[in-house]
Each structure stands twice: as C-alpha cells, then as structure tokens.
Amino acid sequence: MSYSSLVMKSMFPRAPLGNGLGRYVCQLQRITLKFCKTHGGSQGMREFIETDLIDFARSNPGVVVYLKPRRFRTPCLWAEYLNGGEEYIGCNNLSKEEISQWLNWMKTKSGYQDMRYLSYSHSDHPSVQGVWSPFTHRDPALNLATFPLDTLTIAERQSPSATEILMEMYKKQQQTEPDLSKSTQSNE
C-alpha cells in the first residue's frame, strides 16, 4: 500500500451545493495573511501587501481579507472555506508573485481536502494502452490546422451521422413505395 493511500481520504468527488450549475459562488470565505514586520522571510509577503493586496480585495469582494502582524514568526496564509474546511500554507522566503499564485489557488479551490477518487472497477493488471480520449483516432494533421477549416466541407471531414443516414433511408423508401393514398381514393 502506498503512503498516499494512508494519508489521503478516499471518497467520490462532490461539487459543493451544485456550484456552477446556476452561478458560481467562490468557496473561499476568509483569508488571513500572517507576517512579521521585520523578519527577512516575510519580505515577499510585505511586498504583496503593499502592492497587490488592494487589487486582490477589489477583484474578490466576497472574500474577507485579514492582516495579522506577528513578531518573529514565519509568514503564512490561512484560508477558511464555506464548508468549514481550512487550509494552511507556509510562505517563508516566497516572492510576492508566488504568494499571489497561492492566493489564486486557494480562491479557486472548493475547500474539500484533496482525495483519491474511487473507481467502480479494479484490475491487478491495468491496461498499457493508455486512456481513451476524443482525440485518439483523429487525423494528426488537425493538430496544426487553424479553425474554422474552409478547405474541407463537413461531409469530407467526417462520416455521415446516424440522423443523416436515417433521413436518406426514409427518402429512398418514399421514392420506391407507391402512394397508397391515391390508390385508396380511386377504389371508393
């Protein structure tokens, strides 16, 4: 058994409250930036606070931002989510760009812990062929093409759909069958 299976919880993924079905609700509720005013390891955090924090707060009005100066302590980010989840990231000797990236990462998370996804099936000998994707059997020339393609028509690019095949069969059937309505009217 691997170490990751001992540490990470196993469950099926859940979308928080169907988030994104009607509208997107940012799951990050509050973020606390803890830093030291004099320690060298907090230099990137102090630069971020001086330059980029106001822009972050304006672009995310649903997130409450707290600043907590602490003497002689390492800087960190403490995030709290709507579902009660909490996240801690140590920011010792990080630049302001890295802190901005961590804040963006926390903002886009759901608040649930990272987990292994369960599968309904298990094999002791998994396939070596790889995972199927929609691009598995496509023409490699399409990788270099710019879309929309004007040189090829839709019929040349792909085979006819099931609906088109059924419509052709129906048209052929209408052409070959005699009109029964005319024959029943003449008998009367």
XYZ file of N, CA, C and O in Angstrom, residues 45-177:
532
model
N 5.867 38.656 1.490
C 4.517 38.895 1.989
C 4.279 40.397 2.164
O 3.221 40.914 1.793
N 5.255 41.114 2.698
C 5.104 42.559 2.885
C 4.998 43.274 1.535
O 4.193 44.192 1.370
N 5.788 42.842 0.550
C 5.696 43.441 -0.785
C 4.327 43.189 -1.404
O 3.752 44.069 -2.036
N 3.804 41.968 -1.228
C 2.480 41.658 -1.759
C 1.423 42.542 -1.108
O 0.527 43.066 -1.775
N 1.524 42.725 0.202
C 0.544 43.547 0.911
C 0.604 44.994 0.432
O -0.427 45.636 0.226
N 1.806 45.507 0.214
C 1.956 46.904 -0.209
C 1.496 47.139 -1.642
O 0.976 48.210 -1.948
N 1.669 46.176 -2.518
C 1.400 46.415 -3.941
C 0.124 45.763 -4.464
O -0.646 46.402 -5.189
N -0.130 44.508 -4.140
C -1.179 43.742 -4.820
C -2.401 43.407 -3.976
O -3.391 42.916 -4.510
N -2.361 43.632 -2.683
C -3.461 43.196 -1.826
C -4.743 43.964 -2.114
O -5.832 43.377 -2.130
N -4.646 45.262 -2.362
C -5.840 46.068 -2.640
C -6.526 45.583 -3.916
O -7.752 45.462 -3.962
N -5.742 45.258 -4.942
C -6.324 44.742 -6.186
C -6.999 43.394 -5.964
O -8.069 43.128 -6.520
N -6.367 42.525 -5.155
C -6.973 41.224 -4.854
C -8.300 41.413 -4.128
O -9.298 40.761 -4.446
N -8.334 42.304 -3.144
C -9.560 42.529 -2.371
C -10.661 43.136 -3.240
O -11.839 42.780 -3.090
N -10.313 44.029 -4.154
C -11.322 44.627 -5.038
C -11.873 43.615 -6.031
O -13.059 43.636 -6.355
N -11.013 42.738 -6.539
C -11.484 41.759 -7.530
C -12.235 40.600 -6.887
O -12.917 39.861 -7.582
N -12.128 40.432 -5.569
C -12.829 39.356 -4.854
C -13.606 39.939 -3.684
O -13.213 39.795 -2.526
N -14.746 40.588 -3.951
C -15.467 41.230 -2.849
C -16.121 40.248 -1.882
O -16.448 40.614 -0.764
N -16.293 38.993 -2.275
C -16.900 38.006 -1.386
C -15.922 37.374 -0.420
O -16.314 36.562 0.419
N -14.652 37.718 -0.521
C -13.619 37.142 0.344
C -13.181 38.199 1.352
O -12.797 39.306 0.984
N -13.250 37.836 2.636
C -12.794 38.744 3.686
C -11.294 38.534 3.868
O -10.832 37.407 4.013
N -10.524 39.618 3.841
C -9.067 39.539 3.954
C -8.649 40.144 5.295
O -9.001 41.284 5.606
N -7.930 39.360 6.097
C -7.400 39.837 7.372
C -5.888 39.898 7.287
O -5.261 39.020 6.693
N -5.287 40.911 7.902
C -3.838 41.014 8.037
C -3.512 40.858 9.514
O -4.098 41.536 10.363
N -2.573 39.964 9.816
C -2.219 39.714 11.208
C -0.700 39.776 11.356
O 0.001 38.806 11.098
N -0.169 40.947 11.785
C 1.277 41.015 12.016
C 1.638 40.273 13.303
O 0.949 40.389 14.315
N 2.703 39.474 13.245
C 3.171 38.717 14.411
C 4.674 38.888 14.500
O 5.375 38.797 13.501
N 5.183 39.101 15.687
C 6.613 39.339 15.856
C 7.381 38.027 15.826
O 7.035 37.070 16.509
N 8.433 38.008 15.012
C 9.391 36.904 14.940
C 8.742 35.558 14.627
O 9.137 34.525 15.154
N 7.755 35.567 13.764
C 7.103 34.338 13.316
C 7.194 34.270 11.800
O 7.245 35.289 11.112
N 7.169 33.065 11.259
C 7.231 32.908 9.805
C 5.888 33.285 9.182
O 4.842 33.096 9.801
N 5.897 33.808 7.959
C 4.637 34.198 7.318
C 3.855 32.981 6.838
O 4.419 31.923 6.546
N 2.543 33.133 6.776
C 1.698 32.043 6.291
C 0.381 32.601 5.780
O 0.016 33.744 6.059
N -0.302 31.780 5.026
C -1.654 32.069 4.552
C -2.594 31.080 5.218
O -2.334 29.871 5.217
N -3.680 31.574 5.776
C -4.670 30.717 6.430
C -6.012 30.983 5.773
O -6.534 32.086 5.834
N -6.572 29.979 5.097
C -7.826 30.136 4.361
C -8.929 29.350 5.040
O -8.705 28.238 5.525
N -10.124 29.925 5.056
C -11.310 29.251 5.588
C -12.378 29.250 4.508
O -12.619 30.275 3.857
N -13.022 28.097 4.313
C -13.970 27.911 3.220
C -15.395 27.816 3.747
O -15.624 27.627 4.944
N -16.377 27.922 2.850
C -17.785 27.904 3.231
C -18.219 26.585 3.854
O -19.125 26.552 4.670
N -17.585 25.492 3.492
C -17.970 24.192 4.026
C -17.285 23.879 5.353
O -17.414 22.786 5.876
N -16.520 24.824 5.897
C -15.825 24.608 7.160
C -14.394 24.141 7.000
O -13.683 23.997 7.987
N -13.967 23.885 5.782
C -12.595 23.444 5.539
C -11.608 24.576 5.754
O -11.933 25.754 5.591
N -10.400 24.211 6.159
C -9.341 25.187 6.388
C -8.087 24.734 5.672
O -7.855 23.540 5.507
N -7.282 25.692 5.256
C -6.061 25.399 4.514
C -4.952 26.303 5.036
O -5.154 27.501 5.229
N -3.783 25.741 5.271
C -2.629 26.485 5.764
C -1.484 26.314 4.784
O -1.188 25.197 4.360
N -0.839 27.427 4.435
C 0.326 27.369 3.551
C 1.407 28.263 4.149
O 1.184 29.466 4.370
N 2.564 27.679 4.421
C 3.700 28.457 4.907
C 4.335 29.236 3.771
O 4.548 28.709 2.686
N 4.645 30.494 4.019
C 5.142 31.378 2.956
C 6.521 31.939 3.270
O 6.836 33.066 2.875
N 7.343 31.204 3.964
C 8.666 31.698 4.330
C 9.535 31.831 3.079
O 9.665 30.893 2.293
N 10.113 32.999 2.892
C 11.006 33.321 1.770
C 10.350 33.176 0.401
O 11.022 32.885 -0.583
N 9.041 33.366 0.288
C 8.370 33.357 -1.007
C 8.309 34.771 -1.561
O 8.211 35.747 -0.821
N 8.338 34.883 -2.888
C 8.232 36.195 -3.522
C 6.764 36.610 -3.577
O 5.863 35.812 -3.346
N 6.535 37.872 -3.934
C 5.152 38.347 -3.992
C 4.373 37.668 -5.123
O 3.174 37.458 -5.011
N 5.054 37.277 -6.214
C 4.382 36.565 -7.299
C 3.935 35.173 -6.846
O 2.840 34.727 -7.182
N 4.787 34.492 -6.081
C 4.420 33.166 -5.579
C 3.258 33.259 -4.593
O 2.360 32.409 -4.603
N 3.249 34.280 -3.758
C 2.143 34.461 -2.816
C 0.860 34.750 -3.579
O -0.211 34.230 -3.237
N 0.953 35.537 -4.637
C -0.221 35.805 -5.467
C -0.745 34.524 -6.107
O -1.957 34.309 -6.176
N 0.155 33.652 -6.563
C -0.267 32.384 -7.149
C -0.926 31.491 -6.102
O -1.927 30.831 -6.387
N -0.396 31.453 -4.884
C -1.013 30.653 -3.828
C -2.391 31.196 -3.467
O -3.325 30.427 -3.216
N -2.548 32.513 -3.430
C -3.858 33.098 -3.146
C -4.863 32.736 -4.233
O -6.019 32.405 -3.941
N -4.441 32.785 -5.481
C -5.324 32.405 -6.579
C -5.700 30.921 -6.483
O -6.838 30.544 -6.742
N -4.747 30.088 -6.095
C -5.023 28.659 -5.942
C -6.041 28.426 -4.836
O -6.967 27.634 -4.985
N -5.875 29.132 -3.719
C -6.830 28.978 -2.614
C -8.207 29.506 -3.000
O -9.223 28.956 -2.585
N -8.235 30.560 -3.791
C -9.506 31.148 -4.206
C -10.300 30.204 -5.093
O -11.523 30.157 -5.041
N -9.621 29.409 -5.905
C -10.317 28.532 -6.846
C -10.600 27.139 -6.297
O -11.231 26.347 -6.976
N -10.140 26.828 -5.093
C -10.410 25.513 -4.504
C -11.821 25.432 -3.958
O -12.451 26.441 -3.677
N -12.302 24.209 -3.756
C -13.644 24.018 -3.217
C -13.662 23.983 -1.700
O -14.711 24.119 -1.098
N -12.534 23.778 -1.068
C -12.500 23.701 0.384
C -12.447 22.284 0.898
O -12.169 22.055 2.070
N -12.740 21.309 0.044
C -12.625 19.915 0.454
C -11.164 19.491 0.396
O -10.385 19.998 -0.407
N -10.801 18.537 1.225
C -9.436 18.041 1.214
C -9.155 17.331 -0.103
O -10.065 16.806 -0.746
N -7.881 17.310 -0.487
C -7.502 16.534 -1.660
C -7.742 15.070 -1.360
O -7.464 14.591 -0.254
N -8.267 14.346 -2.339
C -8.649 12.959 -2.088
C -8.348 12.092 -3.294
O -8.201 12.582 -4.402
N -8.260 10.803 -3.035
C -8.164 9.837 -4.117
C -9.568 9.565 -4.619
O -10.501 9.431 -3.836
N -9.754 9.468 -5.923
C -11.054 9.161 -6.475
C -11.221 7.658 -6.570
O -10.349 6.951 -7.057
N -12.359 7.184 -6.100
C -12.641 5.758 -6.145
C -13.099 5.351 -7.536
O -13.730 6.118 -8.240
N -12.800 4.137 -7.900
C -13.242 3.585 -9.166
C -14.134 2.386 -8.882
O -13.938 1.675 -7.901
N -15.135 2.167 -9.725
C -16.024 1.031 -9.531
C -15.362 -0.289 -9.903
O -15.811 -1.339 -9.511
N -14.308 -0.227 -10.679
C -13.652 -1.460 -11.090
C -12.182 -1.409 -10.701
O -11.597 -0.340 -10.571
N -11.606 -2.581 -10.539
C -10.202 -2.679 -10.162
C -9.569 -3.819 -10.946
O -10.198 -4.845 -11.192
N -8.326 -3.634 -11.342
C -7.601 -4.666 -12.049
C -6.184 -4.729 -11.495
O -5.546 -3.701 -11.271
N -5.708 -5.952 -11.285
C -4.325 -6.116 -10.848
C -3.356 -5.887 -11.998
O -2.175 -5.666 -11.781
N -3.865 -5.976 -13.223
C -3.034 -5.779 -14.417
C -3.675 -4.697 -15.275
O -4.397 -4.994 -16.229
N -3.427 -3.425 -14.970
C -4.067 -2.365 -15.748
C -3.562 -2.328 -17.183
O -2.485 -2.832 -17.493
N -4.341 -1.716 -18.052
C -4.024 -1.649 -19.470
C -2.781 -0.806 -19.707
O -2.571 0.211 -19.065
N -1.958 -1.259 -20.656
C -0.781 -0.485 -21.032
C -1.074 0.383 -22.248
O -0.212 1.103 -22.712
N -2.310 0.310 -22.762
C -2.656 1.058 -23.963
C -2.912 2.524 -23.661
O -2.939 3.336 -24.565
N -3.144 2.864 -22.437
C -3.398 4.250 -22.088
C -4.875 4.548 -22.026
O -5.725 3.691 -22.262
N -5.184 5.778 -21.731
C -6.557 6.207 -21.544
C -7.110 6.706 -22.870
O -6.421 7.397 -23.611
N -8.362 6.369 -23.156
C -9.013 6.842 -24.363
C -9.349 8.311 -24.202
O -9.735 8.776 -23.133
N -9.231 9.071 -25.271
C -9.673 10.467 -25.286
C -10.374 10.706 -26.620
O -10.245 9.911 -27.550
N -11.106 11.806 -26.744
C -11.788 12.074 -28.009
C -10.833 12.276 -29.180
O -11.236 12.226 -30.330
N -9.549 12.495 -28.909
C -8.579 12.738 -29.960
C -7.771 11.495 -30.306
O -6.800 11.581 -31.032
N -8.154 10.330 -29.815
C -7.379 9.117 -30.015
C -7.276 8.745 -31.491
O -6.198 8.463 -31.983
N -8.369 8.723 -32.222
C -8.369 8.275 -33.619
C -8.537 9.436 -34.595
O -9.022 9.242 -35.707
N -8.148 10.623 -34.235
C -8.253 11.775 -35.126
C -7.011 11.882 -36.002
O -5.943 11.378 -35.663
N -7.172 12.577 -37.108
C -6.068 12.802 -38.031
C -5.064 13.751 -37.380
O -5.442 14.833 -36.924
N -3.777 13.385 -37.303
C -2.790 14.261 -36.673
C -2.622 15.604 -37.383
O -2.135 16.564 -36.792
N -3.034 15.708 -38.646
C -2.917 16.974 -39.360
C -3.822 18.040 -38.757
O -3.569 19.235 -38.905
N -4.873 17.627 -38.043
C -5.761 18.599 -37.422
C -5.079 19.330 -36.274
O -5.543 20.390 -35.849
N -3.969 18.791 -35.751
C -3.243 19.472 -34.677
C -2.633 20.773 -35.156
O -2.474 21.710 -34.380
N -2.261 20.835 -36.427
C -1.611 22.017 -36.967
C -2.583 22.925 -37.710
O -2.204 23.999 -38.144
N -3.817 22.497 -37.883
C -4.791 23.269 -38.649
C -5.330 24.424 -37.819
O -5.378 24.372 -36.599
N -5.706 25.492 -38.504
C -6.374 26.609 -37.849
C -7.844 26.540 -38.210
O -8.194 26.313 -39.375
N -8.688 26.706 -37.232
C -10.119 26.561 -37.429
C -10.770 27.923 -37.535
O -10.286 28.882 -36.952
N -11.852 28.072 -38.258
C -12.598 27.055 -38.992
C -11.919 26.707 -40.306
O -11.285 27.542 -40.936
N -12.056 25.447 -40.699
C -11.456 24.975 -41.940
C -12.396 25.287 -43.098
O -13.526 24.831 -43.132
N -11.941 26.091 -44.047
C -12.750 26.424 -45.216
C -12.468 25.483 -46.384
O -13.268 25.378 -47.296
N -11.337 24.782 -46.351
C -10.955 23.952 -47.490
C -11.754 22.664 -47.554
O -12.003 22.148 -48.632
N -12.170 22.148 -46.434
C -12.914 20.894 -46.414
C -14.345 21.149 -45.987
O -14.621 21.931 -45.095
N -15.260 20.463 -46.636
C -16.646 20.555 -46.205
C -16.865 19.572 -45.060
O -16.030 18.720 -44.772
N -18.003 19.677 -44.438
C -18.298 18.802 -43.302
C -18.356 17.342 -43.753
O -17.905 16.444 -43.056
N -18.891 17.105 -44.936
C -19.001 15.728 -45.430
C -17.624 15.112 -45.657
O -17.433 13.915 -45.478
N -16.647 15.913 -46.080
C -15.309 15.378 -46.306
C -14.576 15.122 -44.992
O -13.717 14.261 -44.916
N -14.891 15.893 -43.953
C -14.186 15.754 -42.681
C -14.664 14.566 -41.855
O -13.919 13.973 -41.131
N -15.932 14.235 -41.945
C -16.445 13.162 -41.097
C -17.485 12.346 -41.854
O -18.053 12.788 -42.827
N -17.733 11.164 -41.365
C -18.741 10.311 -41.976
C -20.120 10.843 -41.605
O -20.275 11.580 -40.642
N -21.157 10.454 -42.364
C -22.491 10.975 -42.068
C -22.977 10.497 -40.699
O -22.665 9.393 -40.256
N -23.768 11.336 -40.061
C -24.290 10.989 -38.746
C -25.438 10.002 -38.890
O -25.950 9.754 -39.995
N -25.869 9.455 -37.767
C -26.965 8.483 -37.780
C -28.251 9.135 -38.264
O -29.047 8.517 -38.990
N -28.463 10.374 -37.921
C -29.660 11.085 -38.371
C -29.655 11.255 -39.880
O -30.679 11.055 -40.548
N -28.509 11.606 -40.447
C -28.418 11.772 -41.896
C -28.657 10.444 -42.613
O -29.301 10.395 -43.658
N -28.152 9.343 -42.058
C -28.364 8.018 -42.667
C -29.843 7.657 -42.642
O -30.403 7.165 -43.634
N -30.524 7.911 -41.509
C -31.954 7.614 -41.416
C -32.770 8.475 -42.367
O -33.752 7.997 -42.963
N -32.390 9.742 -42.538
C -33.114 10.610 -43.472
C -32.967 10.112 -44.902
O -33.938 10.126 -45.679
N -31.782 9.652 -45.280
C -31.574 9.107 -46.628
C -32.397 7.837 -46.822
O -33.003 7.631 -47.889
N -32.439 6.988 -45.804
C -33.233 5.758 -45.909
C -34.718 6.090 -46.063
O -35.435 5.457 -46.846
N -35.185 7.102 -45.345
C -36.590 7.494 -45.427
C -36.918 8.048 -46.817
O -37.963 7.731 -47.400
N -36.012 8.854 -47.375
C -36.245 9.415 -48.713
C -36.298 8.315 -49.770
O -37.129 8.340 -50.679
N -35.392 7.324 -49.656
C -35.408 6.207 -50.614
C -36.691 5.400 -50.483
O -37.269 4.949 -51.475
N -37.142 5.212 -49.256
C -38.373 4.454 -49.031
C -39.573 5.197 -49.621
O -40.455 4.575 -50.212
N -39.614 6.508 -49.491
C -40.718 7.297 -50.042
C -40.724 7.255 -51.574
O -41.782 7.262 -52.196
N -39.547 7.182 -52.182
C -39.465 7.167 -53.633
C -39.870 5.807 -54.201
O -40.474 5.719 -55.261
N -39.552 4.724 -53.523
C -39.819 3.386 -54.055
C -41.229 2.906 -53.769
O -41.785 2.140 -54.545
N -41.857 3.313 -52.681
C -43.212 2.841 -52.365
C -44.233 3.600 -53.197
O -44.121 4.804 -53.397
